[in-house]
mmCIF file of C-alpha atoms in Angstrom:
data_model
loop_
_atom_site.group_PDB
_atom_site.id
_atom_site.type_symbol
_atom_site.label_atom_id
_atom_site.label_comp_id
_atom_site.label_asym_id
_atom_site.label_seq_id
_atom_site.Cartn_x
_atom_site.Cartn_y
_atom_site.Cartn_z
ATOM 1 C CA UNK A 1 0.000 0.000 0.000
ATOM 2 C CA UNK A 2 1.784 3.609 -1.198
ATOM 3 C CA UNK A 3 -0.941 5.282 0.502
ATOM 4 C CA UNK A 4 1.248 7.208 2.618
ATOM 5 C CA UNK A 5 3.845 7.837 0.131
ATOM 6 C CA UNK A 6 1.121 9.222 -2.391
ATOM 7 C CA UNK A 7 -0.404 11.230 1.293
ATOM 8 C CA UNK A 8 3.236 12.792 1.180
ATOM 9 C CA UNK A 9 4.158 13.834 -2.037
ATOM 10 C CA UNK A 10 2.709 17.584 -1.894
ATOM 11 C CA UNK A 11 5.672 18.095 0.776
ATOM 12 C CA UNK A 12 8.088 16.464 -1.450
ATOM 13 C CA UNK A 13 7.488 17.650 -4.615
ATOM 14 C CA UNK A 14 7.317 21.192 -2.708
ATOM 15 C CA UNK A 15 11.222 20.765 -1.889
ATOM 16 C CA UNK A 16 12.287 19.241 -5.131
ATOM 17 C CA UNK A 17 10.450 20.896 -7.608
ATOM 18 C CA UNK A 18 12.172 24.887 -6.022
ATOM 19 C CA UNK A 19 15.451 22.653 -6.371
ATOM 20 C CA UNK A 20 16.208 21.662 -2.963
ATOM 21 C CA UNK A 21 18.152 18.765 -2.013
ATOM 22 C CA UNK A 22 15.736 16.640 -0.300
ATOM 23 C CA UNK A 23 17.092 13.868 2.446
ATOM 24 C CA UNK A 24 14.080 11.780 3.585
ATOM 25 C CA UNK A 25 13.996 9.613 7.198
ATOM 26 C CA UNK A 26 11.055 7.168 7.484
ATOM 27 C CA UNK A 27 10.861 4.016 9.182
ATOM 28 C CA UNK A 28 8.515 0.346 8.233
ATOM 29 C CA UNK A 29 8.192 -2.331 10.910
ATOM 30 C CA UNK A 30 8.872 -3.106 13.902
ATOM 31 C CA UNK A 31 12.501 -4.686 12.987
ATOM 32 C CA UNK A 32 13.375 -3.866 16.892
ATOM 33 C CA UNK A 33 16.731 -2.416 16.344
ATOM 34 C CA UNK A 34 18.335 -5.170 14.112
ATOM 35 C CA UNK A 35 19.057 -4.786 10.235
ATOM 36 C CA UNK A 36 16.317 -6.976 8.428
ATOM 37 C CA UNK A 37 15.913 -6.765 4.941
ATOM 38 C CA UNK A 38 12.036 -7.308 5.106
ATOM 39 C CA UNK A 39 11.916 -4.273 6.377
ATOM 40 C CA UNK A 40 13.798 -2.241 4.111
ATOM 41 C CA UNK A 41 12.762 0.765 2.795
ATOM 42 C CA UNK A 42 14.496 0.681 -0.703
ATOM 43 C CA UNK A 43 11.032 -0.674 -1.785
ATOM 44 C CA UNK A 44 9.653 2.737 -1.201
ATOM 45 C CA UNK A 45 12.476 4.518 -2.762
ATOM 46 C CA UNK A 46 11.912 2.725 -5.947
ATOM 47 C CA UNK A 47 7.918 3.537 -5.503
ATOM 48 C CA UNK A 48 8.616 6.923 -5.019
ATOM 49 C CA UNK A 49 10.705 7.144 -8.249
ATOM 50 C CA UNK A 50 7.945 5.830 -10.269
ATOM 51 C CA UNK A 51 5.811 8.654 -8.572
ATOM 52 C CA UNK A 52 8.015 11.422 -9.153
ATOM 53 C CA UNK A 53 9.025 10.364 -12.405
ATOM 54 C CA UNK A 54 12.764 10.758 -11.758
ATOM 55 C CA UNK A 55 15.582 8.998 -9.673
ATOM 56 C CA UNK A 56 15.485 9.027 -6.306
ATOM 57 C CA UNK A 57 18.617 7.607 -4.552
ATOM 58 C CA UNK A 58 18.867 5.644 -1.922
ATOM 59 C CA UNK A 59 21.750 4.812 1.281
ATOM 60 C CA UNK A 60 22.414 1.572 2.728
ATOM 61 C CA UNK A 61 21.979 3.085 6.196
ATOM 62 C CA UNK A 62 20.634 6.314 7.598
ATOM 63 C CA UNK A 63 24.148 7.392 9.234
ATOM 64 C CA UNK A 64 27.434 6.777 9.069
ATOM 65 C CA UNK A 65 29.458 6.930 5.415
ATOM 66 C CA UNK A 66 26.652 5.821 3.245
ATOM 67 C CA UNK A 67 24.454 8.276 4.283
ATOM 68 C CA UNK A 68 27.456 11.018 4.948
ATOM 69 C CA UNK A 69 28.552 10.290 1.055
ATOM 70 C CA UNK A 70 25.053 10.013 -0.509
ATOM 71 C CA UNK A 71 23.913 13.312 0.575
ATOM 72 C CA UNK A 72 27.061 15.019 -0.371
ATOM 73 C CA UNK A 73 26.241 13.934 -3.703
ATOM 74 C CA UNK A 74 23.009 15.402 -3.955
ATOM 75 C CA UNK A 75 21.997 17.867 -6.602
ATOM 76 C CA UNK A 76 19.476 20.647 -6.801
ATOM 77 C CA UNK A 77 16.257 18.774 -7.454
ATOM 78 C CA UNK A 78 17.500 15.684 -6.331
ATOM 79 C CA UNK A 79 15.914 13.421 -3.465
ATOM 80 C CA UNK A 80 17.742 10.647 -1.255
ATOM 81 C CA UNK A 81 16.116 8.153 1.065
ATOM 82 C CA UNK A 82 17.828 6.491 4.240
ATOM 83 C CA UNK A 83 17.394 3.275 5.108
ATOM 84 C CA UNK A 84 15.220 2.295 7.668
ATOM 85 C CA UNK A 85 15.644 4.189 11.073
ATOM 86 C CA UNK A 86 14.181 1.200 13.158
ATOM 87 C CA UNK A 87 17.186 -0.732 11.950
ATOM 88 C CA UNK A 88 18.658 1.180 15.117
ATOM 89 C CA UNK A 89 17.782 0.579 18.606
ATOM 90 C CA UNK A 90 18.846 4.513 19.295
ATOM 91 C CA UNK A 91 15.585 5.672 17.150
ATOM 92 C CA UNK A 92 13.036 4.257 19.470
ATOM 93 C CA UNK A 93 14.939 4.856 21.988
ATOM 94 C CA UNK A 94 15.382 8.650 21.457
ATOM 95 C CA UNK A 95 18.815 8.678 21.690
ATOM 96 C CA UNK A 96 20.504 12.571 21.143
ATOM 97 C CA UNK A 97 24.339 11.706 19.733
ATOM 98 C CA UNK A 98 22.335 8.793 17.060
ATOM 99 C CA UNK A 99 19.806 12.149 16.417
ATOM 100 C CA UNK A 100 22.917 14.362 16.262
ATOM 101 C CA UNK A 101 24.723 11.736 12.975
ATOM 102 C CA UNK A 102 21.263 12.936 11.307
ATOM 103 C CA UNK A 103 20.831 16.192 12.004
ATOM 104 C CA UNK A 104 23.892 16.833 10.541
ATOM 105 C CA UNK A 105 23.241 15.605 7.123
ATOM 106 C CA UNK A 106 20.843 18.688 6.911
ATOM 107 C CA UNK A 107 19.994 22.286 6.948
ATOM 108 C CA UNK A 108 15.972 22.527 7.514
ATOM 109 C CA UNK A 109 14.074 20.041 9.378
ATOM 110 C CA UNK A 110 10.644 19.155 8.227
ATOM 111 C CA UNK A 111 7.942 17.147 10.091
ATOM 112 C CA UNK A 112 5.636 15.486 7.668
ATOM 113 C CA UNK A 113 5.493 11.852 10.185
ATOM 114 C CA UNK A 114 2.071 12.587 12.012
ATOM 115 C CA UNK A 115 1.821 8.546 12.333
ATOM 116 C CA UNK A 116 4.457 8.773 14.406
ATOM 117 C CA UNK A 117 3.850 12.250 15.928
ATOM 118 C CA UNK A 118 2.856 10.939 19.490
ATOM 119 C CA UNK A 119 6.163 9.084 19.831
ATOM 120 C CA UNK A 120 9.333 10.339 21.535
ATOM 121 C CA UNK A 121 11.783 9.078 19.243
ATOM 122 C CA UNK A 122 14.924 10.512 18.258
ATOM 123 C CA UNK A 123 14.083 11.365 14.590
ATOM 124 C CA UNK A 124 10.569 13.225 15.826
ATOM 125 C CA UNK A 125 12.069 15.159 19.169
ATOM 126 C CA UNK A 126 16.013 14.668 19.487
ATOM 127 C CA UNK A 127 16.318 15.731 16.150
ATOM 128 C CA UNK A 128 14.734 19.255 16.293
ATOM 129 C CA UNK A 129 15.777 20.029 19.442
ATOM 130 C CA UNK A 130 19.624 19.406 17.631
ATOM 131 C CA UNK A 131 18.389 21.478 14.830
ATOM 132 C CA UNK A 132 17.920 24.588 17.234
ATOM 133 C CA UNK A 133 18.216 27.573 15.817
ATOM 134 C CA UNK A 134 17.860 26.175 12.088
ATOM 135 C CA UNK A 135 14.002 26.120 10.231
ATOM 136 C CA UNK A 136 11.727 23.239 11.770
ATOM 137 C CA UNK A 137 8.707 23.237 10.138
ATOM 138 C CA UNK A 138 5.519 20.480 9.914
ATOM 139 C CA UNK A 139 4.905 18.914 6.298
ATOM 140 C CA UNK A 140 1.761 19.939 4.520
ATOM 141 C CA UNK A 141 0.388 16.700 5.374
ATOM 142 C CA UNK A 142 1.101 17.211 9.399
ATOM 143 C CA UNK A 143 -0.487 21.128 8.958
ATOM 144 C CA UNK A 144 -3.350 19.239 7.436
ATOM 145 C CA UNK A 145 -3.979 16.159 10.447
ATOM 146 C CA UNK A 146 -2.839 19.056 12.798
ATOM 147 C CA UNK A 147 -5.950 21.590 11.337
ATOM 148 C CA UNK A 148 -8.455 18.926 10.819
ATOM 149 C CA UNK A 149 -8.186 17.218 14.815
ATOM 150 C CA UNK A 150 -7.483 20.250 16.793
ATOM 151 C CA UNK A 151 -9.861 22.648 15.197
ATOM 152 C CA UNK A 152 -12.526 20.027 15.667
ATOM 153 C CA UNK A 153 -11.528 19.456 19.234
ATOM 154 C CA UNK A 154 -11.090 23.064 20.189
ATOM 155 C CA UNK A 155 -14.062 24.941 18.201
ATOM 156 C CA UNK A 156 -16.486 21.651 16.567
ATOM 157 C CA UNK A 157 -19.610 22.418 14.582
ATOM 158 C CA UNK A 158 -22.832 20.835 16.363
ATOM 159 C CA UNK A 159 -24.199 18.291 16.860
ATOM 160 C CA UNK A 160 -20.917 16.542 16.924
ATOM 161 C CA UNK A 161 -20.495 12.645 17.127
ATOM 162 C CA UNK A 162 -18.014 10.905 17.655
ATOM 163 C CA UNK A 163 -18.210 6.942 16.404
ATOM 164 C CA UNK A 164 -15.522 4.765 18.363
ATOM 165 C CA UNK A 165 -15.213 0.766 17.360
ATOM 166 C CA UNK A 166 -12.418 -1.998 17.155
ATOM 167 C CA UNK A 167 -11.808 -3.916 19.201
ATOM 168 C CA UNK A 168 -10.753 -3.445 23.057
ATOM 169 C CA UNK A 169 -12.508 -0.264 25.077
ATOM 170 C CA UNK A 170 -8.983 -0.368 27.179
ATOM 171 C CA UNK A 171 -7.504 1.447 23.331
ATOM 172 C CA UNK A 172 -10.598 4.345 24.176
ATOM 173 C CA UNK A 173 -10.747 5.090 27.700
ATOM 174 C CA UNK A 174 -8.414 8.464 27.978
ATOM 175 C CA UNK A 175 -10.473 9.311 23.774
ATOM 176 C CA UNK A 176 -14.139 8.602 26.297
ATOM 177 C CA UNK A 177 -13.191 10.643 28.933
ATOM 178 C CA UNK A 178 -12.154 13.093 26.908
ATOM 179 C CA UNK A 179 -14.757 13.323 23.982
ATOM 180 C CA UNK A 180 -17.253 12.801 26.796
ATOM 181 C CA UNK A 181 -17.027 16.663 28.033
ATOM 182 C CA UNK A 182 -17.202 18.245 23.928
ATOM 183 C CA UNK A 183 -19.120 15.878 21.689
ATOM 184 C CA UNK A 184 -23.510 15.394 21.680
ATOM 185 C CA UNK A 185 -23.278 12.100 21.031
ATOM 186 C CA UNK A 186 -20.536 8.358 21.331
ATOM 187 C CA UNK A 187 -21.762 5.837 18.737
ATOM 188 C CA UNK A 188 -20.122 2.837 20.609
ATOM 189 C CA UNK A 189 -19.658 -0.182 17.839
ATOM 190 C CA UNK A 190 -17.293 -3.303 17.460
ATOM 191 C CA UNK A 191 -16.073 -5.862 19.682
ATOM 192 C CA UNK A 192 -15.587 -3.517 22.596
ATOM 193 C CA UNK A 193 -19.523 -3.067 22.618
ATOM 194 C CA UNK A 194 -19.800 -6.230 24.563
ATOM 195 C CA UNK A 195 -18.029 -4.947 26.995
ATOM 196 C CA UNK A 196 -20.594 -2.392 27.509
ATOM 197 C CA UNK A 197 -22.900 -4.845 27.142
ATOM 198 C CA UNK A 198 -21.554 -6.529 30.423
ATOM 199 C CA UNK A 199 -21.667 -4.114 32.324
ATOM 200 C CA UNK A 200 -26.058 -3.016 31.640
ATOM 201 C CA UNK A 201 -25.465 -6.945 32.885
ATOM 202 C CA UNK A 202 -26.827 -8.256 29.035
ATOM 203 C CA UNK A 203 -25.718 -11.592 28.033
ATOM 204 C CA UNK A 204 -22.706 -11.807 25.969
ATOM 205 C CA UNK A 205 -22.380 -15.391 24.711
ATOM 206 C CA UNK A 206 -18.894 -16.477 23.355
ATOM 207 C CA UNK A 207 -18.406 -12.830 22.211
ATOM 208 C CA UNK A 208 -15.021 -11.012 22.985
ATOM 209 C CA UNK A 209 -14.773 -9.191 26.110
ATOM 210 C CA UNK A 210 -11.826 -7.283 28.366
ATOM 211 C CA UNK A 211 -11.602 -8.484 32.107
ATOM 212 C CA UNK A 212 -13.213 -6.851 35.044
ATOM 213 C CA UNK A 213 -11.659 -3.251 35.313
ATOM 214 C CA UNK A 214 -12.749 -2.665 32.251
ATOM 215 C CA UNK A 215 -16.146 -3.337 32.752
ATOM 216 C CA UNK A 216 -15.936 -1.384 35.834
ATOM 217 C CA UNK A 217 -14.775 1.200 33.678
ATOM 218 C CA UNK A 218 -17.317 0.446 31.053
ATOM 219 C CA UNK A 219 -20.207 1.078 33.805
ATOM 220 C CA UNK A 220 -18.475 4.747 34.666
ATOM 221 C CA UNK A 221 -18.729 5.789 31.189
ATOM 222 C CA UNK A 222 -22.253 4.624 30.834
ATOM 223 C CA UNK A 223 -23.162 6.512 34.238
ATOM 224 C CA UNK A 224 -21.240 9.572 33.171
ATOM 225 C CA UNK A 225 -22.523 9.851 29.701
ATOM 226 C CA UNK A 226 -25.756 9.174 30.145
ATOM 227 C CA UNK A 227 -27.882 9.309 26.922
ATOM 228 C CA UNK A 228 -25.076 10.867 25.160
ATOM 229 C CA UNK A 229 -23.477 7.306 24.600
ATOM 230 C CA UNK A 230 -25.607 4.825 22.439
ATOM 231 C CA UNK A 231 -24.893 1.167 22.218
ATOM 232 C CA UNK A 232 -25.690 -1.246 19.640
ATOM 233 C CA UNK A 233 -29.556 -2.251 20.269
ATOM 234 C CA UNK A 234 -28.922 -5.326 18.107
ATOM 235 C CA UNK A 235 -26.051 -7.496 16.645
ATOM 236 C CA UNK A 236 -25.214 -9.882 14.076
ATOM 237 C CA UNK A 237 -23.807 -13.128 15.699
ATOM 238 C CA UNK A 238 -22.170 -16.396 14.364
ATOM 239 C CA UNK A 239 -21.905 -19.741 15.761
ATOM 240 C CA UNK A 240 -18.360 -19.494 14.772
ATOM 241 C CA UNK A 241 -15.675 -16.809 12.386
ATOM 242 C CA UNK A 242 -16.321 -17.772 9.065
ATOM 243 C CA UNK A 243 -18.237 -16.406 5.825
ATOM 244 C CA UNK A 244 -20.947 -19.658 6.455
ATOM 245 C CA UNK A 245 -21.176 -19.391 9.964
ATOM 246 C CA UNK A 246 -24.817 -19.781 11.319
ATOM 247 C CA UNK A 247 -25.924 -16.346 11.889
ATOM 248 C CA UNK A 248 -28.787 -14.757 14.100
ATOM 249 C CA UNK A 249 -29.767 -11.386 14.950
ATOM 250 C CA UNK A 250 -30.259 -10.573 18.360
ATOM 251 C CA UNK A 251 -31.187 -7.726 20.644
ATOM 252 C CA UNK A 252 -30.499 -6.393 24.234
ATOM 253 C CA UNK A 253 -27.567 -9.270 24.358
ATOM 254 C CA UNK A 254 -25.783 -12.503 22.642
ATOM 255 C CA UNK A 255 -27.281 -16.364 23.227
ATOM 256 C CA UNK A 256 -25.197 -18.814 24.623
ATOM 257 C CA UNK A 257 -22.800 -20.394 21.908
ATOM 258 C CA UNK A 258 -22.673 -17.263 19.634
ATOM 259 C CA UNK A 259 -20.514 -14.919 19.336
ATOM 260 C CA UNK A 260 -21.399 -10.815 18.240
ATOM 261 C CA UNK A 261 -18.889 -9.985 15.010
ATOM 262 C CA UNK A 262 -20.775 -6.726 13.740
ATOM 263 C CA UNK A 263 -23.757 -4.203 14.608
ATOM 264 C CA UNK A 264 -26.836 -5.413 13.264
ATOM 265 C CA UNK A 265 -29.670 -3.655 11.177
ATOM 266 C CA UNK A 266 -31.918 -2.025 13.734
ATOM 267 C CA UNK A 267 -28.586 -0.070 14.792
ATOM 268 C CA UNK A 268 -28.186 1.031 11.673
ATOM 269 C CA UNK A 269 -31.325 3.318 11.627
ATOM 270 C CA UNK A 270 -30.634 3.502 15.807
ATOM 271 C CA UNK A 271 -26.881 5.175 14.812
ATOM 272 C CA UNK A 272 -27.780 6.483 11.221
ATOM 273 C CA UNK A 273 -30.121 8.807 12.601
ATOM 274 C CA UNK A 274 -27.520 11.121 14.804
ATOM 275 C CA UNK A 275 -24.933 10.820 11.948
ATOM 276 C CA UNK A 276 -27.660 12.208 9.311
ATOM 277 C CA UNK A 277 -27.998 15.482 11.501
ATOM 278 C CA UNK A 278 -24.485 15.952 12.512
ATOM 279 C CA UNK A 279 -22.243 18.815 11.510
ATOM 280 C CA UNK A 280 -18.931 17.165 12.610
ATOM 281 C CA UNK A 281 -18.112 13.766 12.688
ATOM 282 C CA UNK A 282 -15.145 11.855 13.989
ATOM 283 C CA UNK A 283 -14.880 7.433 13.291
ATOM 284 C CA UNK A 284 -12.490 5.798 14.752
ATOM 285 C CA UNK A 285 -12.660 1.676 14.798
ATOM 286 C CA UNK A 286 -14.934 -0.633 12.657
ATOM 287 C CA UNK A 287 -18.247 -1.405 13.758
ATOM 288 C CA UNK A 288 -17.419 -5.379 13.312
ATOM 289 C CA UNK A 289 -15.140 -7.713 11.361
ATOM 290 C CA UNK A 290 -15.750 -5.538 8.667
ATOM 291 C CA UNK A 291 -12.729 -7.666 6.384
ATOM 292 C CA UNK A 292 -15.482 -10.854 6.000
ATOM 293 C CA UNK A 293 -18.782 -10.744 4.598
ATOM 294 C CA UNK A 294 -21.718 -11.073 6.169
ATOM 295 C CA UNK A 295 -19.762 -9.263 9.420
ATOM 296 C CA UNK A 296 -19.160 -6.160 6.930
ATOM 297 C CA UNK A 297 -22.441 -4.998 6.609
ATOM 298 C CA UNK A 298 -22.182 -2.537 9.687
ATOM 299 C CA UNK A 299 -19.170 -0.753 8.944
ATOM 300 C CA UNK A 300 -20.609 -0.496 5.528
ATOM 301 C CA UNK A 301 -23.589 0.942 6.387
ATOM 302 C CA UNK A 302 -22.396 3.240 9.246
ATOM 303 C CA UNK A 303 -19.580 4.216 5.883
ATOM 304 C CA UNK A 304 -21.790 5.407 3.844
ATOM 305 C CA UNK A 305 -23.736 7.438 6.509
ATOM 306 C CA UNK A 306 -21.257 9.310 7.211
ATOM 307 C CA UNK A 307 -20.398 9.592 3.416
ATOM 308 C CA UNK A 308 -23.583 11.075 3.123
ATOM 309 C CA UNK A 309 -23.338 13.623 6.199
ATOM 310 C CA UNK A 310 -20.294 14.828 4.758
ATOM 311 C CA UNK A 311 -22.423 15.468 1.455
ATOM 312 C CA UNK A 312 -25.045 17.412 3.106
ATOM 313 C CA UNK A 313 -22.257 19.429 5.358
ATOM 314 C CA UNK A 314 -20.702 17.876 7.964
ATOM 315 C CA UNK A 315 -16.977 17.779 8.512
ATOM 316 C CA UNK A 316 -15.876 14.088 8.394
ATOM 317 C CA UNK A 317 -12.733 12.807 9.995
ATOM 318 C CA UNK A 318 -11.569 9.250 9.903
ATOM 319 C CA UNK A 319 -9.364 8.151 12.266
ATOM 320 C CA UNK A 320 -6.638 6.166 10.450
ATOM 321 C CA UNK A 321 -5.726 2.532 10.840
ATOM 322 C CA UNK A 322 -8.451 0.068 10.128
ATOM 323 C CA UNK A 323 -11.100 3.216 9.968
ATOM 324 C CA UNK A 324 -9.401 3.948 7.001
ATOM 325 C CA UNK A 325 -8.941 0.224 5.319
ATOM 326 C CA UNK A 326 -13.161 0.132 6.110
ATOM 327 C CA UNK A 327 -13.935 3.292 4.182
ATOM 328 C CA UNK A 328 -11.669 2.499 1.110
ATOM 329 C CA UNK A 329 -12.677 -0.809 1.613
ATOM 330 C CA UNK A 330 -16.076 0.552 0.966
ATOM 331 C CA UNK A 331 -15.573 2.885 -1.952
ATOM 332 C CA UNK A 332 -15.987 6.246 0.219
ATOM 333 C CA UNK A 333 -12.491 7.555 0.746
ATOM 334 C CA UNK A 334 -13.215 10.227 -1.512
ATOM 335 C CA UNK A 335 -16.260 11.214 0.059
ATOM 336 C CA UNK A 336 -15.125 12.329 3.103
ATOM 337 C CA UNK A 337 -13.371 15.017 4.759
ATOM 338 C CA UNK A 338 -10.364 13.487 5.890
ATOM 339 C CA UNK A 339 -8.877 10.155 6.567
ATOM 340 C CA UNK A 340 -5.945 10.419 9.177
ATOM 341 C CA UNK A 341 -2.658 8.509 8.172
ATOM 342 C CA UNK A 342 -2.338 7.721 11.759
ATOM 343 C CA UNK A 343 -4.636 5.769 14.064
ATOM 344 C CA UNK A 344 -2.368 5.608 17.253
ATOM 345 C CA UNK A 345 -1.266 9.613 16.822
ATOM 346 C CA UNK A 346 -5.659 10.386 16.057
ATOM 347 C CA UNK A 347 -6.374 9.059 19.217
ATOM 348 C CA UNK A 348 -3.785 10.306 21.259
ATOM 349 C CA UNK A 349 -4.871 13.943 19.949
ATOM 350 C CA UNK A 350 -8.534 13.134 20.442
ATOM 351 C CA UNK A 351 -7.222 12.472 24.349
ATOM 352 C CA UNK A 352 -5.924 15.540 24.570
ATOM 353 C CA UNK A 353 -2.474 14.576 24.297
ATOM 354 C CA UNK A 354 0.095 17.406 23.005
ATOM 355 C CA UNK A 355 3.110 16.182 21.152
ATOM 356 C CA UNK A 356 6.364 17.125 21.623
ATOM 357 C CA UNK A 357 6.836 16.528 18.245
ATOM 358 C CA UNK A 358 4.968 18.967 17.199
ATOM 359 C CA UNK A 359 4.865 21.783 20.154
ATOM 360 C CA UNK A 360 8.901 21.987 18.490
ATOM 361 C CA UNK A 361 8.203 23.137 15.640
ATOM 362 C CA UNK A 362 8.848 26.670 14.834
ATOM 363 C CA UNK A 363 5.841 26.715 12.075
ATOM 364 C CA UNK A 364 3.368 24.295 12.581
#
């Protein structure tokens, strides 16, 4: 998937095409410090060739001689890529003299990484902070994520809603708490439903659930919500994960021996009907296995509702990671406002969370 190559090219065609020499730092996988070639970014140096339409070099390593010697030869115009930073435990770890080796290679320091915003690592905050005194700017695409999920958290058009799935409610606590206090409505969907579900004391069947704090904490939200958070009044359940599973559709709870994989179709007028009047809308998590058919149907449905708010108004914002594989998935990428290129970094912000990644820029 280039996606977030193709998300980044207005920043580097920006540098290249007013002839700058352009060094990029990006990291895939978890490779945990060690060199594997798996994870090796020369695939997306080659990608990013084809997209420009003109070479694009690349080092064996993102310090040290190759990288010294390949952006010494750079020409006006010209873009390098370094390999992998994960390849080094010191990235992660946020070391300053491993930040130092790449600061060095450069004059201006941009941030276009909002993926990787809410992390501490030496390329995002050790590197800016050795860049003192030099530009440090964000990336069009970070001004964009930046715009979109602040601006909605600090002024929002109403009613706002914010729909949270996935899987585990332990991933939304801190977003709960926090959206709790700004938005009209919580559309609560996905696996972590039956968590909520526990704790009204509704039967869950063989359906996923977190252990007791969690429902504990479940059974706060509910009481401090109140009718701001709605729950899925039915389900669509399987005997077992599979596209010919036996299927039912229940309400106010799951039978023995099933298991709930998606929302089911009285929750789609039940959720559909806040979405349709909302002027700002924020989806983060699926509303059910939304990857196999017949569990799609939800996240499907709830898609195109929000495809349709956005239509008649609203301000849509999905929320990266598998929000974003649903509504391509779907067709409707295009049809909304924005789609986040980071799920962790979306939440975190919709928490509350400042990033030091960002509060270090000079121009954000």
């Amino acid at each position: 998937d280039d996606r977030r190559i193709r998300m980044a090219l207005p920043s580097i065609q920006s540098v290249v095409n007013r002839r700058g020499k352009l060094i990029l730092i990006s990291h895939l996988g978890r490779p945990k410090g060690r060199d594997k070639p798996e994870f090796s970014l020369r695939p997306a140096a080659a990608r990013l060739a084809q997209l420009l339409d003109q070479p694009v070099a690349f080092a064996d390593d993102c310090v040290g001689p190759p990288a010294q010697s390949a952006a010494a030869a750079l020409t006006p115009g010209s873009a390098l890529v370094l390999e992998n930073l994960r390849f080094h435990a010191e990235e992660e770890a946020g070391d300053p003299d491993f930040a130092q080796h790449l600061a060095a290679l450069a004059d201006i320091y941009c941030n276009d990484a909002f993926g990787t915003a809410h992390r501490d690592h030496a390329s995002m905050v050790a590197v800016p902070q050795a860049m003192a005194g030099a530009p440090r700017v964000s990336g069009f695409l970070m001004a964009r994520e930046i715009k979109y999920l602040r601006d909605v958290l600090d002024d929002p058009r109403r009613p706002f809603i914010a729909i949270l799935g996935g899987k585990k409610i332990s991933d939304k606590i801190m977003v709960i708490d926090n959206l709790i206090n700004i938005v009209d409505h919580i559309l609560i969907g996905g696996a972590m439903a039956y968590t909520f579900y526990l704790a009204k004391g509704w039967n869950i069947g063989n359906s996923y659930v977190e252990d007791e704090p969690r429902v504990e904490d479940a059974k706060r939200m509910l009481e401090a919500g109140g009718e701001k958070i709605l729950l899925p009044i039915d389900a669509t359940c399987g005997d077992r994960f599979a596209p010919d599973a036996d299927t039912q559709i229940t309400t106010a709870g799951i039978p023995d021996g099933y298991e709930g994989f998606d929302i089911g179709p009285r929750t789609f007028g039940h959720f559909g009907a806040p979405i349709s009047k909302a002027k700002t809308i924020v989806w983060n998590g699926p509303m059910g296995v939304f990857e196999m058919p017949p569990f799609d149907a939800g996240t499907n449905h709830i898609a195109q509702a929000v495809a349709d708010a956005t239509a008649a108004g609203a301000t849509s914002i999905i929320g990266g990671g598998d929000s974003a594989a649903a509504i391509e998935q779907a067709g409707l990428a295009d049809q909304v406002s924005h789609i986040s290129t980071g799920g962790g970094a979306s939440l975190k912000m919709l928490e509350g969370e400042r990033f030091n990644a960002v509060e270090l820029l000079d121009d954000k």
